[in-house]
PDB file of C-alpha atoms in Angstrom:
ATOM      1  CA  UNK W   1      -0.063  -0.293   0.252  1.00 47.00           C
ATOM      2  CA  UNK W   2       2.403   2.085   0.994  1.00 37.00           C
ATOM      3  CA  UNK W   3       4.880   1.623  -1.777  1.00 44.00           C
ATOM      4  CA  UNK W   4       1.473   2.654  -3.980  1.00 43.00           C
ATOM      5  CA  UNK W   5       1.528   5.512  -2.374  1.00 37.00           C
ATOM      6  CA  UNK W   6       4.503   6.505  -2.991  1.00 40.00           C
ATOM      7  CA  UNK W   7       4.445   5.074  -6.467  1.00 46.00           C
ATOM      8  CA  UNK W   8       2.002   7.349  -7.264  1.00 43.00           C
ATOM      9  CA  UNK W   9       3.117  10.639  -5.452  1.00 37.00           C
ATOM     10  CA  UNK W  10       6.733  10.565  -7.941  1.00 41.00           C
ATOM     11  CA  UNK W  11       4.648   9.933 -11.101  1.00 43.00           C
ATOM     12  CA  UNK W  12       2.661  12.654  -9.491  1.00 40.00           C
ATOM     13  CA  UNK W  13       5.458  15.266  -9.016  1.00 39.00           C
ATOM     14  CA  UNK W  14       6.637  13.627 -12.899  1.00 38.00           C
ATOM     15  CA  UNK W  15       4.164  14.605 -14.415  1.00 43.00           C
ATOM     16  CA  UNK W  16       4.264  18.418 -13.326  1.00 43.00           C
ATOM     17  CA  UNK W  17       7.417  18.574 -14.332  1.00 42.00           C
ATOM     18  CA  UNK W  18       6.475  16.874 -17.642  1.00 41.00           C
ATOM     19  CA  UNK W  19       4.260  19.150 -17.530  1.00 45.00           C
ATOM     20  CA  UNK W  20       6.408  22.897 -17.353  1.00 42.00           C
ATOM     21  CA  UNK W  21       8.959  21.992 -19.765  1.00 43.00           C
ATOM     22  CA  UNK W  22       6.580  19.829 -22.035  1.00 44.00           C
ATOM     23  CA  UNK W  23       6.067  23.469 -24.319  1.00 45.00           C
ATOM     24  CA  UNK W  24       9.601  23.892 -24.626  1.00 47.00           C
ATOM     25  CA  UNK W  25      10.424  27.963 -24.924  1.00 51.00           C
ATOM     26  CA  UNK W  26       6.917  28.348 -23.784  1.00 64.00           C
ATOM     27  CA  UNK W  27       6.194  30.084 -20.694  1.00 74.00           C
ATOM     28  CA  UNK W  28       2.822  30.595 -18.575  1.00 91.00           C
ATOM     29  CA  UNK W  29       0.920  33.981 -19.598  1.00 94.00           C
ATOM     30  CA  UNK W  30       3.239  36.075 -16.333  1.00 96.00           C
ATOM     31  CA  UNK W  31       6.723  34.516 -17.291  1.00 97.00           C
ATOM     32  CA  UNK W  32       6.422  34.308 -21.092  1.00 97.00           C
ATOM     33  CA  UNK W  33       5.271  38.915 -20.531  1.00 97.00           C
ATOM     34  CA  UNK W  34       8.316  38.627 -17.764  1.00 98.00           C
ATOM     35  CA  UNK W  35      11.151  37.399 -20.481  1.00 96.00           C
ATOM     36  CA  UNK W  36       8.827  39.535 -23.418  1.00 96.00           C
ATOM     37  CA  UNK W  37       9.258  42.733 -20.545  1.00 97.00           C
ATOM     38  CA  UNK W  38      12.218  42.187 -18.680  1.00 98.00           C
ATOM     39  CA  UNK W  39      10.568  43.466 -15.923  1.00 98.00           C
ATOM     40  CA  UNK W  40       9.985  41.662 -12.925  1.00 98.00           C
ATOM     41  CA  UNK W  41       7.749  43.030  -9.592  1.00 98.00           C
ATOM     42  CA  UNK W  42       8.192  42.343  -7.210  1.00 98.00           C
ATOM     43  CA  UNK W  43       7.068  42.936  -3.670  1.00 98.00           C
ATOM     44  CA  UNK W  44       8.807  43.502  -0.312  1.00 97.00           C
ATOM     45  CA  UNK W  45       8.678  44.755   3.153  1.00 94.00           C
ATOM     46  CA  UNK W  46      10.837  46.293   5.602  1.00 91.00           C
ATOM     47  CA  UNK W  47      13.543  44.468   6.348  1.00 90.00           C
ATOM     48  CA  UNK W  48      16.626  45.562   8.221  1.00 86.00           C
ATOM     49  CA  UNK W  49      19.713  44.524   6.745  1.00 92.00           C
ATOM     50  CA  UNK W  50      17.368  42.714   4.023  1.00 95.00           C
ATOM     51  CA  UNK W  51      15.127  45.459   2.314  1.00 96.00           C
ATOM     52  CA  UNK W  52      15.275  49.329   3.379  1.00 93.00           C
ATOM     53  CA  UNK W  53      15.064  51.815   1.933  1.00 91.00           C
ATOM     54  CA  UNK W  54      18.356  54.336   2.311  1.00 92.00           C
ATOM     55  CA  UNK W  55      16.497  57.410   3.043  1.00 91.00           C
ATOM     56  CA  UNK W  56      19.356  59.417   2.664  1.00 93.00           C
ATOM     57  CA  UNK W  57      19.574  57.724  -0.873  1.00 93.00           C
ATOM     58  CA  UNK W  58      16.204  57.020  -1.652  1.00 91.00           C
ATOM     59  CA  UNK W  59      17.494  53.729  -2.566  1.00 94.00           C
ATOM     60  CA  UNK W  60      16.591  49.866  -1.299  1.00 96.00           C
ATOM     61  CA  UNK W  61      19.812  48.101   0.840  1.00 97.00           C
ATOM     62  CA  UNK W  62      20.347  45.142   1.888  1.00 97.00           C
ATOM     63  CA  UNK W  63      21.568  41.085   1.604  1.00 97.00           C
ATOM     64  CA  UNK W  64      18.340  40.339  -0.548  1.00 98.00           C
ATOM     65  CA  UNK W  65      18.508  43.160  -2.808  1.00 98.00           C
ATOM     66  CA  UNK W  66      21.959  42.427  -3.829  1.00 98.00           C
ATOM     67  CA  UNK W  67      20.612  39.734  -4.430  1.00 98.00           C
ATOM     68  CA  UNK W  68      18.120  40.480  -6.426  1.00 98.00           C
ATOM     69  CA  UNK W  69      20.395  43.221  -8.101  1.00 98.00           C
ATOM     70  CA  UNK W  70      22.464  40.172  -9.289  1.00 98.00           C
ATOM     71  CA  UNK W  71      19.694  37.895 -11.021  1.00 98.00           C
ATOM     72  CA  UNK W  72      19.141  41.574 -13.117  1.00 98.00           C
ATOM     73  CA  UNK W  73      23.151  41.533 -14.219  1.00 98.00           C
ATOM     74  CA  UNK W  74      22.710  38.107 -14.911  1.00 97.00           C
ATOM     75  CA  UNK W  75      19.234  37.960 -17.335  1.00 97.00           C
ATOM     76  CA  UNK W  76      19.317  41.409 -18.096  1.00 98.00           C
ATOM     77  CA  UNK W  77      15.310  41.770 -16.586  1.00 98.00           C
ATOM     78  CA  UNK W  78      14.650  44.951 -15.200  1.00 98.00           C
ATOM     79  CA  UNK W  79      13.395  43.980 -11.138  1.00 98.00           C
ATOM     80  CA  UNK W  80      10.725  46.886 -10.467  1.00 98.00           C
ATOM     81  CA  UNK W  81      10.814  46.809  -6.267  1.00 97.00           C
ATOM     82  CA  UNK W  82       6.931  47.971  -3.860  1.00 97.00           C
ATOM     83  CA  UNK W  83       7.587  48.045  -1.078  1.00 95.00           C
ATOM     84  CA  UNK W  84       4.689  47.087   1.490  1.00 95.00           C
ATOM     85  CA  UNK W  85       3.827  45.330   5.145  1.00 91.00           C
ATOM     86  CA  UNK W  86       4.653  42.154   6.112  1.00 88.00           C
ATOM     87  CA  UNK W  87       0.919  41.285   6.246  1.00 87.00           C
ATOM     88  CA  UNK W  88       0.192  42.977   2.471  1.00 94.00           C
ATOM     89  CA  UNK W  89       2.591  40.556   0.987  1.00 96.00           C
ATOM     90  CA  UNK W  90       0.505  37.252   0.321  1.00 96.00           C
ATOM     91  CA  UNK W  91      -3.121  39.724  -0.031  1.00 96.00           C
ATOM     92  CA  UNK W  92      -0.885  42.343  -2.122  1.00 98.00           C
ATOM     93  CA  UNK W  93       0.398  38.098  -5.111  1.00 98.00           C
ATOM     94  CA  UNK W  94      -2.913  37.543  -5.180  1.00 97.00           C
ATOM     95  CA  UNK W  95      -4.617  40.613  -6.500  1.00 97.00           C
ATOM     96  CA  UNK W  96      -1.493  40.566  -9.008  1.00 97.00           C
ATOM     97  CA  UNK W  97       0.272  43.869  -7.123  1.00 98.00           C
ATOM     98  CA  UNK W  98       3.273  42.282  -7.840  1.00 98.00           C
ATOM     99  CA  UNK W  99       4.822  39.100  -9.624  1.00 98.00           C
ATOM    100  CA  UNK W 100       6.597  37.355  -6.926  1.00 98.00           C
ATOM    101  CA  UNK W 101       7.812  37.621  -3.682  1.00 98.00           C
ATOM    102  CA  UNK W 102      11.011  38.310  -2.201  1.00 98.00           C
ATOM    103  CA  UNK W 103      11.405  39.260   1.551  1.00 95.00           C
ATOM    104  CA  UNK W 104      12.028  36.427   2.598  1.00 94.00           C
ATOM    105  CA  UNK W 105       9.176  34.974   4.087  1.00 92.00           C
ATOM    106  CA  UNK W 106       9.043  31.612   5.322  1.00 89.00           C
ATOM    107  CA  UNK W 107       7.552  28.545   3.810  1.00 93.00           C
ATOM    108  CA  UNK W 108       4.906  26.915   6.358  1.00 88.00           C
ATOM    109  CA  UNK W 109       2.111  24.789   4.975  1.00 91.00           C
ATOM    110  CA  UNK W 110       0.271  27.235   6.852  1.00 87.00           C
ATOM    111  CA  UNK W 111       1.053  29.643   4.384  1.00 92.00           C
ATOM    112  CA  UNK W 112       0.822  27.419   1.314  1.00 96.00           C
ATOM    113  CA  UNK W 113      -1.831  27.141   1.290  1.00 97.00           C
ATOM    114  CA  UNK W 114      -2.389  30.549  -0.834  1.00 97.00           C
ATOM    115  CA  UNK W 115       1.290  30.897  -2.835  1.00 98.00           C
ATOM    116  CA  UNK W 116       3.309  28.428  -4.074  1.00 98.00           C
ATOM    117  CA  UNK W 117       7.128  28.545  -2.137  1.00 98.00           C
ATOM    118  CA  UNK W 118      10.893  28.165  -4.281  1.00 98.00           C
ATOM    119  CA  UNK W 119      13.689  27.368  -2.875  1.00 97.00           C
ATOM    120  CA  UNK W 120      14.972  28.133   0.332  1.00 97.00           C
ATOM    121  CA  UNK W 121      18.108  30.431   0.492  1.00 97.00           C
ATOM    122  CA  UNK W 122      17.780  31.783   3.670  1.00 96.00           C
ATOM    123  CA  UNK W 123      17.529  30.522   7.066  1.00 94.00           C
ATOM    124  CA  UNK W 124      16.806  32.332  10.323  1.00 92.00           C
ATOM    125  CA  UNK W 125      15.650  30.593  13.914  1.00 91.00           C
ATOM    126  CA  UNK W 126      13.122  32.859  16.348  1.00 93.00           C
ATOM    127  CA  UNK W 127      14.467  34.608  19.926  1.00 94.00           C
ATOM    128  CA  UNK W 128      12.284  37.170  21.953  1.00 97.00           C
ATOM    129  CA  UNK W 129      14.432  40.821  22.702  1.00 97.00           C
ATOM    130  CA  UNK W 130      13.791  41.938  25.802  1.00 98.00           C
ATOM    131  CA  UNK W 131      14.358  45.587  27.313  1.00 97.00           C
ATOM    132  CA  UNK W 132      17.733  45.235  29.709  1.00 97.00           C
ATOM    133  CA  UNK W 133      16.308  45.292  32.343  1.00 96.00           C
ATOM    134  CA  UNK W 134      14.084  43.463  32.630  1.00 97.00           C
ATOM    135  CA  UNK W 135      13.762  40.540  34.547  1.00 96.00           C
ATOM    136  CA  UNK W 136      12.905  37.684  31.697  1.00 96.00           C
ATOM    137  CA  UNK W 137      15.542  35.499  30.820  1.00 95.00           C
ATOM    138  CA  UNK W 138      14.159  32.672  29.924  1.00 94.00           C
ATOM    139  CA  UNK W 139      11.432  30.932  27.651  1.00 93.00           C
ATOM    140  CA  UNK W 140       9.967  30.026  30.313  1.00 94.00           C
ATOM    141  CA  UNK W 141      10.017  33.174  32.607  1.00 96.00           C
ATOM    142  CA  UNK W 142       8.274  34.383  28.938  1.00 96.00           C
ATOM    143  CA  UNK W 143       5.015  31.689  29.251  1.00 95.00           C
ATOM    144  CA  UNK W 144       3.286  33.305  32.341  1.00 96.00           C
ATOM    145  CA  UNK W 145      -0.285  35.101  32.855  1.00 96.00           C
ATOM    146  CA  UNK W 146       0.304  38.788  32.827  1.00 97.00           C
ATOM    147  CA  UNK W 147       2.528  39.024  29.447  1.00 97.00           C
ATOM    148  CA  UNK W 148       2.563  40.626  26.320  1.00 98.00           C
ATOM    149  CA  UNK W 149       4.481  39.042  23.357  1.00 98.00           C
ATOM    150  CA  UNK W 150       4.282  41.397  20.149  1.00 97.00           C
ATOM    151  CA  UNK W 151       4.680  39.668  16.783  1.00 96.00           C
ATOM    152  CA  UNK W 152       4.828  41.567  13.045  1.00 93.00           C
ATOM    153  CA  UNK W 153       1.530  40.121  11.807  1.00 91.00           C
ATOM    154  CA  UNK W 154       1.733  37.415   8.934  1.00 82.00           C
ATOM    155  CA  UNK W 155       5.168  36.982   9.914  1.00 84.00           C
ATOM    156  CA  UNK W 156       6.978  33.510  11.153  1.00 83.00           C
ATOM    157  CA  UNK W 157       7.548  34.669  14.562  1.00 90.00           C
ATOM    158  CA  UNK W 158       3.477  35.492  14.938  1.00 92.00           C
ATOM    159  CA  UNK W 159       3.032  31.824  14.409  1.00 89.00           C
ATOM    160  CA  UNK W 160       5.418  30.488  16.647  1.00 93.00           C
ATOM    161  CA  UNK W 161       5.053  32.050  18.777  1.00 95.00           C
ATOM    162  CA  UNK W 162       0.978  31.546  19.038  1.00 95.00           C
ATOM    163  CA  UNK W 163       1.908  27.828  18.882  1.00 93.00           C
ATOM    164  CA  UNK W 164       4.488  28.358  21.387  1.00 94.00           C
ATOM    165  CA  UNK W 165       3.244  29.947  24.080  1.00 95.00           C
ATOM    166  CA  UNK W 166      -0.192  28.787  26.391  1.00 94.00           C
ATOM    167  CA  UNK W 167      -0.313  31.191  28.991  1.00 96.00           C
ATOM    168  CA  UNK W 168       1.215  34.876  27.688  1.00 97.00           C
ATOM    169  CA  UNK W 169      -0.651  37.480  25.261  1.00 97.00           C
ATOM    170  CA  UNK W 170       0.484  37.670  21.900  1.00 97.00           C
ATOM    171  CA  UNK W 171       0.252  40.994  19.981  1.00 96.00           C
ATOM    172  CA  UNK W 172       0.393  41.271  16.982  1.00 96.00           C
ATOM    173  CA  UNK W 173       0.611  44.607  15.635  1.00 95.00           C
ATOM    174  CA  UNK W 174       1.254  46.517  12.319  1.00 87.00           C
ATOM    175  CA  UNK W 175       4.981  46.801  11.877  1.00 88.00           C
ATOM    176  CA  UNK W 176       7.992  45.695  13.564  1.00 88.00           C
ATOM    177  CA  UNK W 177       8.407  49.240  14.670  1.00 89.00           C
ATOM    178  CA  UNK W 178       6.106  49.626  16.562  1.00 93.00           C
ATOM    179  CA  UNK W 179       5.946  45.787  18.230  1.00 94.00           C
ATOM    180  CA  UNK W 180       9.901  47.017  19.330  1.00 94.00           C
ATOM    181  CA  UNK W 181       8.305  50.477  20.563  1.00 95.00           C
ATOM    182  CA  UNK W 182       5.502  48.218  22.821  1.00 96.00           C
ATOM    183  CA  UNK W 183       8.473  46.835  24.705  1.00 97.00           C
ATOM    184  CA  UNK W 184      11.085  49.638  24.987  1.00 96.00           C
ATOM    185  CA  UNK W 185       7.890  51.609  26.565  1.00 96.00           C
ATOM    186  CA  UNK W 186       7.389  48.830  28.714  1.00 96.00           C
ATOM    187  CA  UNK W 187       4.009  47.637  27.441  1.00 96.00           C
ATOM    188  CA  UNK W 188       5.210  44.721  25.771  1.00 98.00           C
ATOM    189  CA  UNK W 189       6.918  42.077  27.910  1.00 98.00           C
ATOM    190  CA  UNK W 190       9.173  41.254  24.745  1.00 98.00           C
ATOM    191  CA  UNK W 191       9.185  41.221  20.905  1.00 98.00           C
ATOM    192  CA  UNK W 192       9.130  37.347  19.485  1.00 97.00           C
ATOM    193  CA  UNK W 193      11.319  37.699  16.546  1.00 94.00           C
ATOM    194  CA  UNK W 194      14.267  36.424  14.453  1.00 90.00           C
ATOM    195  CA  UNK W 195      17.791  35.187  14.994  1.00 89.00           C
ATOM    196  CA  UNK W 196      19.255  37.822  12.889  1.00 88.00           C
ATOM    197  CA  UNK W 197      17.262  40.849  13.073  1.00 87.00           C
ATOM    198  CA  UNK W 198      16.570  41.049  17.381  1.00 92.00           C
ATOM    199  CA  UNK W 199      20.631  40.063  17.752  1.00 88.00           C
ATOM    200  CA  UNK W 200      21.219  42.888  15.418  1.00 88.00           C
ATOM    201  CA  UNK W 201      19.224  45.200  17.311  1.00 90.00           C
ATOM    202  CA  UNK W 202      20.249  45.004  20.574  1.00 92.00           C
ATOM    203  CA  UNK W 203      23.186  45.307  19.424  1.00 90.00           C
ATOM    204  CA  UNK W 204      22.625  48.317  18.252  1.00 91.00           C
ATOM    205  CA  UNK W 205      21.317  49.400  21.734  1.00 94.00           C
ATOM    206  CA  UNK W 206      22.999  47.265  24.430  1.00 95.00           C
ATOM    207  CA  UNK W 207      22.133  49.656  26.718  1.00 95.00           C
ATOM    208  CA  UNK W 208      17.927  49.823  26.236  1.00 96.00           C
ATOM    209  CA  UNK W 209      17.365  45.905  24.331  1.00 97.00           C
ATOM    210  CA  UNK W 210      18.098  42.291  25.066  1.00 96.00           C
ATOM    211  CA  UNK W 211      18.140  39.414  22.516  1.00 95.00           C
ATOM    212  CA  UNK W 212      17.167  35.833  24.498  1.00 95.00           C
ATOM    213  CA  UNK W 213      18.245  32.566  22.704  1.00 91.00           C
ATOM    214  CA  UNK W 214      15.830  29.935  23.004  1.00 91.00           C
ATOM    215  CA  UNK W 215      17.052  26.392  23.485  1.00 87.00           C
ATOM    216  CA  UNK W 216      17.038  23.769  20.469  1.00 82.00           C
ATOM    217  CA  UNK W 217      13.535  22.264  21.760  1.00 86.00           C
ATOM    218  CA  UNK W 218      11.870  25.158  22.582  1.00 91.00           C
ATOM    219  CA  UNK W 219      12.944  28.346  19.003  1.00 91.00           C
ATOM    220  CA  UNK W 220      11.647  27.407  15.277  1.00 90.00           C
ATOM    221  CA  UNK W 221      13.581  27.656  12.583  1.00 91.00           C
ATOM    222  CA  UNK W 222      12.192  28.759   9.684  1.00 89.00           C
ATOM    223  CA  UNK W 223      13.445  29.179   5.585  1.00 94.00           C
ATOM    224  CA  UNK W 224      13.645  32.143   3.798  1.00 96.00           C
ATOM    225  CA  UNK W 225      12.008  31.883   0.264  1.00 97.00           C
ATOM    226  CA  UNK W 226      10.675  33.210  -2.783  1.00 98.00           C
ATOM    227  CA  UNK W 227       6.897  32.793  -3.725  1.00 98.00           C
ATOM    228  CA  UNK W 228       4.449  33.997  -6.160  1.00 98.00           C
ATOM    229  CA  UNK W 229       1.089  32.403  -7.365  1.00 98.00           C
ATOM    230  CA  UNK W 230       0.351  28.759  -8.156  1.00 98.00           C
ATOM    231  CA  UNK W 231      -0.593  29.530 -11.436  1.00 97.00           C
ATOM    232  CA  UNK W 232       3.102  31.272 -12.452  1.00 98.00           C
ATOM    233  CA  UNK W 233       4.763  28.203 -10.562  1.00 97.00           C
ATOM    234  CA  UNK W 234       6.631  28.041 -14.492  1.00 97.00           C
ATOM    235  CA  UNK W 235       8.413  31.233 -12.825  1.00 98.00           C
ATOM    236  CA  UNK W 236       8.954  29.715  -9.533  1.00 97.00           C
ATOM    237  CA  UNK W 237      11.045  27.572 -11.503  1.00 97.00           C
ATOM    238  CA  UNK W 238      13.358  29.642 -13.759  1.00 97.00           C
ATOM    239  CA  UNK W 239      13.545  31.388  -9.330  1.00 98.00           C
ATOM    240  CA  UNK W 240      14.870  28.266  -8.389  1.00 98.00           C
ATOM    241  CA  UNK W 241      17.483  27.414 -11.405  1.00 98.00           C
ATOM    242  CA  UNK W 242      18.333  30.852  -9.958  1.00 98.00           C
ATOM    243  CA  UNK W 243      18.705  30.323  -6.581  1.00 98.00           C
ATOM    244  CA  UNK W 244      20.366  27.182  -7.086  1.00 97.00           C
ATOM    245  CA  UNK W 245      22.963  27.933  -9.038  1.00 98.00           C
ATOM    246  CA  UNK W 246      24.156  30.407  -6.546  1.00 98.00           C
ATOM    247  CA  UNK W 247      24.087  28.757  -3.398  1.00 97.00           C
ATOM    248  CA  UNK W 248      26.422  26.209  -4.862  1.00 96.00           C
ATOM    249  CA  UNK W 249      28.257  28.645  -5.751  1.00 97.00           C
ATOM    250  CA  UNK W 250      28.802  30.280  -2.500  1.00 96.00           C
ATOM    251  CA  UNK W 251      27.072  33.404  -3.338  1.00 98.00           C
ATOM    252  CA  UNK W 252      24.945  33.786   0.111  1.00 97.00           C
ATOM    253  CA  UNK W 253      27.277  33.082   2.525  1.00 96.00           C
ATOM    254  CA  UNK W 254      28.885  35.880   0.821  1.00 97.00           C
ATOM    255  CA  UNK W 255      26.669  38.193   1.491  1.00 97.00           C
ATOM    256  CA  UNK W 256      26.131  36.658   4.629  1.00 95.00           C
ATOM    257  CA  UNK W 257      29.796  38.181   5.315  1.00 95.00           C
ATOM    258  CA  UNK W 258      29.216  41.490   3.452  1.00 96.00           C
ATOM    259  CA  UNK W 259      26.071  42.867   5.913  1.00 94.00           C
ATOM    260  CA  UNK W 260      27.780  40.933   8.592  1.00 91.00           C
ATOM    261  CA  UNK W 261      25.607  38.449   9.458  1.00 91.00           C
ATOM    262  CA  UNK W 262      26.141  34.556  11.583  1.00 83.00           C
ATOM    263  CA  UNK W 263      27.028  32.289   8.615  1.00 84.00           C
ATOM    264  CA  UNK W 264      23.943  30.152   9.419  1.00 82.00           C
ATOM    265  CA  UNK W 265      22.364  32.200   8.117  1.00 91.00           C
ATOM    266  CA  UNK W 266      23.020  30.774   4.928  1.00 92.00           C
ATOM    267  CA  UNK W 267      24.535  26.645   5.921  1.00 86.00           C
ATOM    268  CA  UNK W 268      20.348  26.722   8.313  1.00 81.00           C
ATOM    269  CA  UNK W 269      20.452  24.831  11.398  1.00 83.00           C
ATOM    270  CA  UNK W 270      22.795  21.820  11.924  1.00 71.00           C
TER     271      UNK W 270
END
C-alpha cells in the first residue's frame, strides 16, 4: 500500500515537471510577459539588512536587494520593487500587484495554502527581545500569565508565538517598529522575532535591549523563500534555478559576510 502511494506521488511529481517543461521555450502568461518585457515586479516589506529603503539615497539596500540586483545582472530582467507591509505581501501577490514576493517570507504549511514557495536561500530561528533591565531571562519567564508578547502580523514569528506560548498574550502589530516600541515603552514584555534581526537590534542598543536565545527544543527554524501564485509555477522554476546556482557558488555566504550576518543564515540548522 505504502509503495503504491509513493509511486503515485512520484508519478504526479514527474507529471508536474513534464507539464512545465514539455512546451520547450513556451511559458505561462506571467513568465512570458516578464521575459518579453524584461521586467519583474517584486513585493517587499521593510527588514533591516535585508530589504530597507535608505532615506539618504532613496535606494533599497540589504542582502535580498543585492541578490535581486545580481539576478538583474545575470538575466537582463529589470526588477521593480514595491514596498508594502509583511501582512500585505500575500494579499498583494494574489491581487496581482506584484509577480513574486522576495522579502524572505518563510515557507509554512499554512501559507502554502495561498502561495507557492521556492527553494530556501536562508534560514532563521526565533528569539525574544526584551528591555535590557527586564527580569526575563528564559523561555519559562516569558510564558506566564500577564505577559504580553508583541509580534509582527503575518510573519512566521507570529505563528510560532501563537503555537508555542500558552499563558502569555500574543499581540500582533502592523510592523516591526511598532512591535519593538511596545517593548521599549514597557507595554510588551518581549518582542518575538527572528534571530538575526533581534541580535542586530540588541547590538545597536545594548543599554536598552537584550536578545534571548531559546534552547533547541524551544525555538523554531524558518526558511527564507521567494513565493509566487500557484498559476505561475513556471516562474518558480525560473527563480529556483537561480537560487540553486547561487547556493552552489557560495553566493549567500558571501552576502552574509558582507552584511555582517551570522554564517548559519546561509548554512541553516546543524
